[in-house]
Coordinates of C-alpha atoms and ligand atoms in Angstrom, one line a residue:
X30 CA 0.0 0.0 0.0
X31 CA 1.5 3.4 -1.1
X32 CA 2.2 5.6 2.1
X33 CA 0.8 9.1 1.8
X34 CA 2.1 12.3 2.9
X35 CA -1.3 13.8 3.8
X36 CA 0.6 17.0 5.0
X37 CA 1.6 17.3 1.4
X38 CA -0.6 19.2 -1.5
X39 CA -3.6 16.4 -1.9
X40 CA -3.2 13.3 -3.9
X41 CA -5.1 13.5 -7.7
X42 CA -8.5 11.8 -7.4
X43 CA -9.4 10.5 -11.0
X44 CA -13.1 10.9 -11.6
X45 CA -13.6 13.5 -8.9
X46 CA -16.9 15.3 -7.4
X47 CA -15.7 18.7 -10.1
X48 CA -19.7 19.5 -10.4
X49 CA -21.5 18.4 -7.1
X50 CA -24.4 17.7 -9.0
X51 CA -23.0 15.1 -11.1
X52 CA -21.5 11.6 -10.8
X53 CA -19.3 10.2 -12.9
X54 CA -20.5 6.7 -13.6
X55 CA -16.5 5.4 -13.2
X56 CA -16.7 6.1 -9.5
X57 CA -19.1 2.8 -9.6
X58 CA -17.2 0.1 -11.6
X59 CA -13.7 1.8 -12.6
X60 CA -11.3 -0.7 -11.0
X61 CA -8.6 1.8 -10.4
X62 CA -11.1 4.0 -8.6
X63 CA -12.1 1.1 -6.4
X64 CA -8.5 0.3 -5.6
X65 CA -8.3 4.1 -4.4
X66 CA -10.5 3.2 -1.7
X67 CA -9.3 0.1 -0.5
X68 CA -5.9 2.0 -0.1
X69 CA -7.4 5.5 0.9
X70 CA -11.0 5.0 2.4
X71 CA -11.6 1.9 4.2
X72 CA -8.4 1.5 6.6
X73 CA -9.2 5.4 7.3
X74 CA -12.6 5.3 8.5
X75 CA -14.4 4.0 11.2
X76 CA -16.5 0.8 10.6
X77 CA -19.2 -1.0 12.7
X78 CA -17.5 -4.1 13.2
X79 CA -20.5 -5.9 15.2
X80 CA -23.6 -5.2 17.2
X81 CA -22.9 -5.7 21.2
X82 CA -25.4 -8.3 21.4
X83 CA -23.3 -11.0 19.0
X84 CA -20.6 -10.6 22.3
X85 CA -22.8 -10.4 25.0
X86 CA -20.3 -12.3 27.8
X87 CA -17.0 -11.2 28.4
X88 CA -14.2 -13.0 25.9
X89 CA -17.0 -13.7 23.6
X90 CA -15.2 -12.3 19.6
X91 CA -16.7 -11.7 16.4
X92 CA -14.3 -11.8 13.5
X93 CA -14.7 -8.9 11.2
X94 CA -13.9 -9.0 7.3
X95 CA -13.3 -5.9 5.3
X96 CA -11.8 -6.4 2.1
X97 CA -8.4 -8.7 2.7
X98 CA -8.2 -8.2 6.3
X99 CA -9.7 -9.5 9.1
X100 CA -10.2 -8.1 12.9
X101 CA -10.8 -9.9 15.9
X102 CA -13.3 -7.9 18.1
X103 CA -13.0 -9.2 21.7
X104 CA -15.8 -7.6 24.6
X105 CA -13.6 -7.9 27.6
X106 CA -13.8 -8.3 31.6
X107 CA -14.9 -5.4 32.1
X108 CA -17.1 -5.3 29.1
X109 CA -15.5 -2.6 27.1
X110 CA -14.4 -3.9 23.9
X111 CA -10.9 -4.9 22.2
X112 CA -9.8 -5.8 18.7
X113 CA -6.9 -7.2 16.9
X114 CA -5.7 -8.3 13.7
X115 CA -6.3 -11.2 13.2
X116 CA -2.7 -12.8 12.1
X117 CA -0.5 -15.4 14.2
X118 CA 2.9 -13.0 14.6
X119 CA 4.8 -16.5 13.9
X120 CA 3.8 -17.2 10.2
X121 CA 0.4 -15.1 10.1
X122 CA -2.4 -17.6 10.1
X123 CA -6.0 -16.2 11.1
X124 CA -6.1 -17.8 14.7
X125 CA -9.7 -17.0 15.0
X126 CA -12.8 -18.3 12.7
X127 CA -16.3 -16.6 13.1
X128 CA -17.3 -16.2 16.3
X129 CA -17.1 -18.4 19.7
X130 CA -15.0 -17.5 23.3
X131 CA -11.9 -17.2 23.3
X132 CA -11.9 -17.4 27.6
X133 CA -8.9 -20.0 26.7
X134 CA -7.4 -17.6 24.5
X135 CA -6.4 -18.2 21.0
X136 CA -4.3 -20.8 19.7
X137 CA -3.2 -21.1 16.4
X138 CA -3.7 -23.9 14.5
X139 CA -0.5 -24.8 12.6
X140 CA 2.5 -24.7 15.0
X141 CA 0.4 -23.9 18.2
X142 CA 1.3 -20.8 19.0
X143 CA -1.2 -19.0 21.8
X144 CA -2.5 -15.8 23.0
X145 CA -4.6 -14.7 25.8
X146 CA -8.6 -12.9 25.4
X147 CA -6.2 -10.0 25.5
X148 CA -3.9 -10.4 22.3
X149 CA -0.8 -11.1 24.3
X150 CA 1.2 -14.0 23.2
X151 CA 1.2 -16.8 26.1
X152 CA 3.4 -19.6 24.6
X153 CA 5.8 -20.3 21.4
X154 CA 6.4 -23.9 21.0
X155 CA 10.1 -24.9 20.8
X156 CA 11.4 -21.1 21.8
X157 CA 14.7 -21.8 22.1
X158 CA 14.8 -22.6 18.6
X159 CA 14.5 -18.9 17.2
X160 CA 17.0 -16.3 17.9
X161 CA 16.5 -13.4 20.8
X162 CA 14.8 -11.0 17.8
X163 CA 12.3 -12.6 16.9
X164 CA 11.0 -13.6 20.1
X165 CA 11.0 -9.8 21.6
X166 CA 8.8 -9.1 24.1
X167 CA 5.1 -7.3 23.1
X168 CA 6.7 -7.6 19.0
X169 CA 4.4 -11.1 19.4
X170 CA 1.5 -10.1 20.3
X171 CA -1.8 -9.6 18.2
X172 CA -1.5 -6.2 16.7
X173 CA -4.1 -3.9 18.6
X174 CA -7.1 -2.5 16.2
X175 CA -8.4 0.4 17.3
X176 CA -12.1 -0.1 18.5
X177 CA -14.5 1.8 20.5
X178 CA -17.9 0.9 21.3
X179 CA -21.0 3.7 20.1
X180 CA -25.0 2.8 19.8
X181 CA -25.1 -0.8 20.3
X182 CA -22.0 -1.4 18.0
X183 CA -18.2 -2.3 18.2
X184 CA -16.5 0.0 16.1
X185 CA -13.2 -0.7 14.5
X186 CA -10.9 1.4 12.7
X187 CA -7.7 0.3 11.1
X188 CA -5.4 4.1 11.2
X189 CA -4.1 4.6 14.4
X190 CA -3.7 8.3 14.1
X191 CA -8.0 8.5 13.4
X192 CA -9.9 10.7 15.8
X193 CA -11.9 9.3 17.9
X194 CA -14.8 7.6 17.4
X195 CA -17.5 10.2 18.8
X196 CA -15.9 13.1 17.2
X197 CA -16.3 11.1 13.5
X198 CA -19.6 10.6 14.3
X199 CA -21.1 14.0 15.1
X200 CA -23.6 15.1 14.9
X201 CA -25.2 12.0 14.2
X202 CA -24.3 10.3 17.6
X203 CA -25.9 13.3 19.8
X204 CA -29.1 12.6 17.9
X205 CA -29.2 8.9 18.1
X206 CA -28.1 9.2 21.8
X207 CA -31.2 11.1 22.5
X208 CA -33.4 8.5 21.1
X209 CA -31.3 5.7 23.1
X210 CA -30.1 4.1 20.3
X211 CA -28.4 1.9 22.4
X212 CA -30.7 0.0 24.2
X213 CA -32.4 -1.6 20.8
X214 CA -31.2 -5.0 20.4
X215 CA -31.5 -7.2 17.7
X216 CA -34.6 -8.8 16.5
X217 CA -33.7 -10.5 13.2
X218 CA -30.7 -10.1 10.7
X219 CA -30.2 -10.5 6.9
X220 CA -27.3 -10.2 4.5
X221 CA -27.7 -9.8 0.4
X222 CA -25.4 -10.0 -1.9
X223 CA -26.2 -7.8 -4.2
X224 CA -23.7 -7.3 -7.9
X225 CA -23.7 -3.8 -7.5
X226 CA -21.3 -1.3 -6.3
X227 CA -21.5 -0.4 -2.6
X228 CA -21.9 3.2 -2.7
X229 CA -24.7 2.0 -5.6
X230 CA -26.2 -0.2 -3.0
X231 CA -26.3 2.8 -0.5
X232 CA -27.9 5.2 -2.3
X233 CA -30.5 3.6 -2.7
X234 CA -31.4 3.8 0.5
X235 CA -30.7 7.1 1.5
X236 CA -33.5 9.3 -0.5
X237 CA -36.8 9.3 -0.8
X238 CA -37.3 10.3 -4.3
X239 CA -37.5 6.8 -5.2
X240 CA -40.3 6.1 -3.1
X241 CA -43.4 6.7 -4.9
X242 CA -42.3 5.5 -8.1
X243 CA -40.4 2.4 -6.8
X244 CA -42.6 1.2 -3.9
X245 CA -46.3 2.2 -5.5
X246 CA -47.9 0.5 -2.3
X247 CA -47.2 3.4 -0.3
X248 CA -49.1 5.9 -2.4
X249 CA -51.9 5.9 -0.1
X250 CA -54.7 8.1 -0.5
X251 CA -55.9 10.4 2.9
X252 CA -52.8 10.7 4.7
X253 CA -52.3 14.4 3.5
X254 CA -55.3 16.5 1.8
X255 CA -56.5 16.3 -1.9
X256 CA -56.2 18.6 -4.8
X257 CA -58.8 20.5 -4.3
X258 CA -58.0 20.6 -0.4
X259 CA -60.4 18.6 1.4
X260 CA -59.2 16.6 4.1
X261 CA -61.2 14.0 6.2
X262 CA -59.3 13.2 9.8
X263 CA -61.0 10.3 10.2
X264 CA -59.8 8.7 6.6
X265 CA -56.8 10.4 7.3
X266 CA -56.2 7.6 10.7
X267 CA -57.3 4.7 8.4
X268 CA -55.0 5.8 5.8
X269 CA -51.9 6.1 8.5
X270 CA -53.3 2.9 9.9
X271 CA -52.6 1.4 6.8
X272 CA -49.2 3.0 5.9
X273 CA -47.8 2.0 9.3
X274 CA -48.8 -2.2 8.5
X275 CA -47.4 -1.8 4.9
X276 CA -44.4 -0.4 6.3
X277 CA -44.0 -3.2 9.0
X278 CA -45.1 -5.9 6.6
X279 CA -43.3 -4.5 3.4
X280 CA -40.1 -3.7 5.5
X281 CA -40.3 -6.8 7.6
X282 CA -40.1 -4.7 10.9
X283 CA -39.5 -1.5 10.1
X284 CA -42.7 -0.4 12.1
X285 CA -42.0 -2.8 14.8
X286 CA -45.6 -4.9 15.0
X287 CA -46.2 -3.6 18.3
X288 CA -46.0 -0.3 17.4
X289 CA -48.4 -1.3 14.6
X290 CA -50.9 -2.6 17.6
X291 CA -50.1 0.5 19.8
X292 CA -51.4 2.7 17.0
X293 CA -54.5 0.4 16.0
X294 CA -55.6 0.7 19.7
X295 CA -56.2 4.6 18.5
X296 CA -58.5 4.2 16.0
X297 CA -61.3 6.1 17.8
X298 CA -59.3 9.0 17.9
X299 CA -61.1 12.3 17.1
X300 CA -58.7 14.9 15.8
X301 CA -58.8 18.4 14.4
X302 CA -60.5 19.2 11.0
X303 CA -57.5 21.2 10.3
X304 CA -54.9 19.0 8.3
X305 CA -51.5 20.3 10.1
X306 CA -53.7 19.7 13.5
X307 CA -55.0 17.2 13.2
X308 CA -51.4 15.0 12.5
X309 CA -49.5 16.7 15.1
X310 CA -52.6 15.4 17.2
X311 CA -52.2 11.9 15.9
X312 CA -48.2 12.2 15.9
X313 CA -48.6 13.4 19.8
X314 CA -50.8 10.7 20.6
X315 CA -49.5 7.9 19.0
X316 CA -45.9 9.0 20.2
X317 CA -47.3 9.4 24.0
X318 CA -48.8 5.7 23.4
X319 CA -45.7 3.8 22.2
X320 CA -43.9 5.3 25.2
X321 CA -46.0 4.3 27.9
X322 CA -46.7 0.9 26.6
X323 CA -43.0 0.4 25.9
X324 CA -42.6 1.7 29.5
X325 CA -45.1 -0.4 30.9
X326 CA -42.8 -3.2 30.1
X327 CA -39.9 -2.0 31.4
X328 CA -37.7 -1.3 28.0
X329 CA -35.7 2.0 27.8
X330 CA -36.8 4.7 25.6
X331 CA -37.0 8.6 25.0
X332 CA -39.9 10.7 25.7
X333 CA -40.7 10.8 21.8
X334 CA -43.4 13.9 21.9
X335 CA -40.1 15.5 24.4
X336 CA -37.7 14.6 21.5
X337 CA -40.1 16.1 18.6
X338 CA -40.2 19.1 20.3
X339 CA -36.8 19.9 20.6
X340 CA -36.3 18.4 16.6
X341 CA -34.6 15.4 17.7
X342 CA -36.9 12.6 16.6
X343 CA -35.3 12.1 12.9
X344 CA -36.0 9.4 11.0
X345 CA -32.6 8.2 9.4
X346 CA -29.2 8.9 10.9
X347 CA -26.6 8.5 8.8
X348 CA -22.9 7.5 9.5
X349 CA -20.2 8.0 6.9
X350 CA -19.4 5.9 4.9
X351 CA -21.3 2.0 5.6
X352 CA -24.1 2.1 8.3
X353 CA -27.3 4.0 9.1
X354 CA -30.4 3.6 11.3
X355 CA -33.8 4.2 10.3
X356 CA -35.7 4.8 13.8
X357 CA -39.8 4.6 13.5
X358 CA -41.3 5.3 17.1
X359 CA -40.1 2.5 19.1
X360 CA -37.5 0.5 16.9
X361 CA -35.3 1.1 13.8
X362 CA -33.8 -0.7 11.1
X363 CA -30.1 -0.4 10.5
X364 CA -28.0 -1.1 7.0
X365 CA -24.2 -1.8 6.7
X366 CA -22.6 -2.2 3.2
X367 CA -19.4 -3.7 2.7
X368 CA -17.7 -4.0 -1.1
X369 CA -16.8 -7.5 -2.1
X370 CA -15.5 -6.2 -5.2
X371 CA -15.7 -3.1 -7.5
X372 CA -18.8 -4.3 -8.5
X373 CA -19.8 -6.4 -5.6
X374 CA -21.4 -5.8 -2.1
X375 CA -22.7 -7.2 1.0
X376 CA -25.4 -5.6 2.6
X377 CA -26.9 -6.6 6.1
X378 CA -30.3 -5.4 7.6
X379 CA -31.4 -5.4 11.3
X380 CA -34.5 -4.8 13.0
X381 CA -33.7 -3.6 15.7
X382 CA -36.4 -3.2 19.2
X383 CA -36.4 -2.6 23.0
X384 CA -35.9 -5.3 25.5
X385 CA -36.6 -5.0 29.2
X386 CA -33.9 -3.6 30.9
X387 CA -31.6 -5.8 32.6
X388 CA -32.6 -9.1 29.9
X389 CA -30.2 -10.9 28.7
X390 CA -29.8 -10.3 25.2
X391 CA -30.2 -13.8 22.9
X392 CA -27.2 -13.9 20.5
X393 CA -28.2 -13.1 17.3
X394 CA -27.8 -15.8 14.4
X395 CA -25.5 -14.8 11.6
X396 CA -27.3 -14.2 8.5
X397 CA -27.3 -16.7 5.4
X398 CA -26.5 -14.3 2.8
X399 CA -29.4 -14.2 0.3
X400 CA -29.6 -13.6 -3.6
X401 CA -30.7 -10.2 -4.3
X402 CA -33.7 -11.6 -6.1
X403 CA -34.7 -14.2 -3.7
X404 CA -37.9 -15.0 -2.9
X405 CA -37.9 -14.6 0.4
X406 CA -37.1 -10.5 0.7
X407 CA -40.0 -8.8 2.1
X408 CA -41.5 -6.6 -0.8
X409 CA -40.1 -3.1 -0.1
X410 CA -36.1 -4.4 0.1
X411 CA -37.2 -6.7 -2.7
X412 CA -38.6 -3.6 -5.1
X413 CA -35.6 -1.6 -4.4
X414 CA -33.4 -4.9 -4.8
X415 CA -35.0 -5.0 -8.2
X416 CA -33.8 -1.3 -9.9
X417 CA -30.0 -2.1 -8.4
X418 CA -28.6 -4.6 -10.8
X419 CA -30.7 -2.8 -13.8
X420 CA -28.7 0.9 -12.9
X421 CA -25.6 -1.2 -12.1
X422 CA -25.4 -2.6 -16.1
X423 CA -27.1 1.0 -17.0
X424 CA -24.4 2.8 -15.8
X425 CA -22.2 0.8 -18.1
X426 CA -23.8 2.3 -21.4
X427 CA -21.6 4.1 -23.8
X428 CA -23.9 7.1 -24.1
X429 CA -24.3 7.4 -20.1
X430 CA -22.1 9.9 -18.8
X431 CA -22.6 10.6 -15.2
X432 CA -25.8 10.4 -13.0
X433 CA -27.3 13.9 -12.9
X434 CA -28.8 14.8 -9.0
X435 CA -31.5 16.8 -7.7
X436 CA -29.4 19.4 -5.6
X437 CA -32.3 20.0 -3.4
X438 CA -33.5 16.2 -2.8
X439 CA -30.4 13.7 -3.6
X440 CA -27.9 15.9 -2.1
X441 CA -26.5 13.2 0.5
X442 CA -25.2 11.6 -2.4
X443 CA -22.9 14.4 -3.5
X444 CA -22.4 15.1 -0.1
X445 CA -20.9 11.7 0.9
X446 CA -19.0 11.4 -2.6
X447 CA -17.5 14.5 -1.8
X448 CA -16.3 13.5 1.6
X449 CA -15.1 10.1 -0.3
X450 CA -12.9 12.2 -2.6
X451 CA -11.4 13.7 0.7
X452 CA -10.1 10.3 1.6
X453 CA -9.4 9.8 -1.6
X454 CA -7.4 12.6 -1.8
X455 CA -5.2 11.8 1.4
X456 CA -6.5 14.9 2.9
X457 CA -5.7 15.1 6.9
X458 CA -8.4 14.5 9.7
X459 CA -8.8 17.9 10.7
X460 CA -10.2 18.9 7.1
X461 CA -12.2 15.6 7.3
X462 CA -13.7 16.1 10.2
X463 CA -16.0 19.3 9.3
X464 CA -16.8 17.4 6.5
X465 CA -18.1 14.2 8.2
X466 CA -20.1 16.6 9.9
X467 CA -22.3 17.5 7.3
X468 CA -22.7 14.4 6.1
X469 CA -23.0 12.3 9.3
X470 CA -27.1 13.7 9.5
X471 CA -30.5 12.5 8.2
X472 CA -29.8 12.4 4.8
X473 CA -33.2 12.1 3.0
X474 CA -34.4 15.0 1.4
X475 CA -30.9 17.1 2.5
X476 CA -29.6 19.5 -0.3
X477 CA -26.5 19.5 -1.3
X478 CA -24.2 21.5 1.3
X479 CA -20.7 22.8 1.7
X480 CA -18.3 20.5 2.9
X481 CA -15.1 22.8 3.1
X482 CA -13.6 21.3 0.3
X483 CA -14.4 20.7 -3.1
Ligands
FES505 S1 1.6 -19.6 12.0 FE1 0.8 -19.5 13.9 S2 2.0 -20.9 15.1 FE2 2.9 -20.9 13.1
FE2_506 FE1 -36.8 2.1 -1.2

């Protein structure tokens, strides 16, 4: 891997953001461009690495796999977290496999080599064998990773000289934190591959410009006033009734099925004639509701009608450049995208609920990873499945030059491709941060902003 001055003038990025409105279609199959972010994005950046819950007693691990490497994420005694690469220091063999305890430690499997939950090496087999340098105390231990834990997640990231966590995640993390993002827990998990470029497989996810057009079912007539301005409040609760179960059917969970309940149990409801009154009525009640029946059972969550109020209650938080969280009043679904190739990705979906406090979480099962046209997606990831091989063989076409954005709707997408060409670029962290800043928010419907560098 070329090593980068990044206090030098900034590295040449072919194929760069030069009108924030358009992408050039290279940035989604050109193999040099993806090679540029193997070297320059992904060791740079911080990457959620595993949910809490798939480590839930001290010296459980998770093995983590981003491109060629691999990373050992450990929750220790005290229940932080710890990671490592995962190479044996005597010939480099990946000691661990999956996921399991390592209370034993690890050994590795060829010449037996072993090192404790921690990373330290314990025992060389036939030490007197090798000469004094190579058997140098701390040189033969696991090589550290750094990892914090943030929202439920281990967090891993491969540049020692990276910022912390929490100040790459701002302001995304404040906003999450106030919705206690942290007590949702895993309810079920998938994984796609899908032949599509990641940051393809992203975006198409992270506006809602598609919707209507791509997922017709939620066209749903009554839930804001007609053309000619009449508005009915009591068609307008069957017609949220019915968005909230197409979302939690179509989205398998995205409108946790409780919530769905919650909100039936308000059908009698009489609100305002007035259409802005009458859903801040239905908003405020139906928020109030989810919270004190989530609280009745004893699971953590924000006063949601409080967090309204103070503009808190997004609906997507977005963390540059592979996960985001879609709360919907009690629960959330959360996506992580990881490139298997330049035109190749594996993408994961939670759903993601409250648990009484003080349960036990159930590890989660690792997900068999599905075709992207396989029968079993629910229908909304299944339409948008659907469009994403289509635009990845589109892009290819002769006559297609770059994709051409809505500034005012689609602007997360020039956003995070300009931060990308940041990285690319080699810049250093203090220009990146501002810049992961302005992209690290709710990105549907956000314009397209400044992001201190071009
Ligand atoms: S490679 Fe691990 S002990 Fe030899
Ligand atoms: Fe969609």
């Amino acid at each position: 891997m070329a090593v980068v001055d990044r206090k030098a003038s900034a590295l040449p990025v072919p194929y760069a953001m030069d009108v924030p409105d358009r992408v050039r279609k290279e940035r989604y199959y050109d193999p040099a461009f993806y090679q540029l972010e193997v070297e320059q994005l992904w060791p740079r950046v911080w990457q959620m690495a595993c949910r809490l819950e798939e480590i839930p007693e001290p010296h459980d691990f998770v093995e983590y796999e981003i491109l060629d490497q691999s990373v050992v994420v450990v929750r220790t005694e005290d229940l932080g977290v710890q990671a490592f690469q995962n190479a044996c220091r005597h010939r480099g063999v990946r000691v661990a496999a999956g996921r399991g305890s390592c209370e034993n430690g690890f050994t590795c499997p060829f010449h037996g080599w072993c090192y404790g939950p921690d990373g330290r090496n314990t025992f060389v087999s036939r030490a007197s064998t090798f000469s004094a340098h190579n058997l140098e105390a701390g040189d033969l231990d696991l090589t550290p990773v750094r990892c914090e834990a943030w929202g439920g997640c281990a967090w891993i990231n491969l540049d020692a000289a990276a910022p912390p966590l929490r100040e790459c995640l701002e302001p995304v993390a404040s906003i999450l934190d106030a919705w206690q993002v942290e007590s949702l827990r895993t309810e079920w998990w998938y994984a796609c591959r899908l032949p599509v470029n990641w940051k393809l497989a992203e975006e198409a996810f992270v506006e809602q410009y598609h919707v209507l057009q791509t997922h017709p079912q939620l066209r749903i007539p009554g839930r804001y006033p007609a053309r000619d301005g009449s508005f009915d409040p009591q068609v307008f609760v069957e017609s949220e009734l019915h968005y909230l179960r197409t979302m939690s059917e179509g989205m398998g969970g995205m409108v946790h099925a409780d919530d769905v309940r919650i909100a039936e149990g308000l059908q009698g409801i009489v609100l305002p004639a007035d259409p802005t009154s009458a859903r801040a009525a239905w908003e405020q009640a139906l928020n109030e509701a989810v919270v004190s029946w989530h609280r009745g059972r004893g699971h953590a969550l924000p006063d949601l009608q409080d967090l309204e109020a103070r503009g808190l209650n997004e609906p997507m938080g977005y963390a540059f450049p592979h996960w985001f969280v879609l709360p919907m009043y009690s629960s959330a679904s959360s996506y992580r995208f990881r490139p298997l190739g330049p035109e190749e990705t594996l993408m994961e979906i939670w759903s993601l609920t409250r648990f009484p406090e003080g349960e036990k979480p159930v590890r989660p099962t690792p997900p068999e990873v599905w075709e992207c046209d396989d029968p079993r997606w629910p229908p909304i990831p299944a339409q948008d499945f659907s469009n994403l091989p289509r635009q990845q063989r589109g892009l290819h076409a002769r006559g297609f030059e770059y994709m051409r954005l809505s500034e005012q709707v689609e602007g997360h997408i020039s956003n995070l491709h300009r931060v990308l060409d940041g990285f690319l670029a080699g810049l250093p962290y203090d220009r990146l941060l501002p810049a992961l800043r302005s992209v690290n928010v709710n990105p549907l419907e956000q314009p397209i902003v400044d992001i201190a560098f071009p």
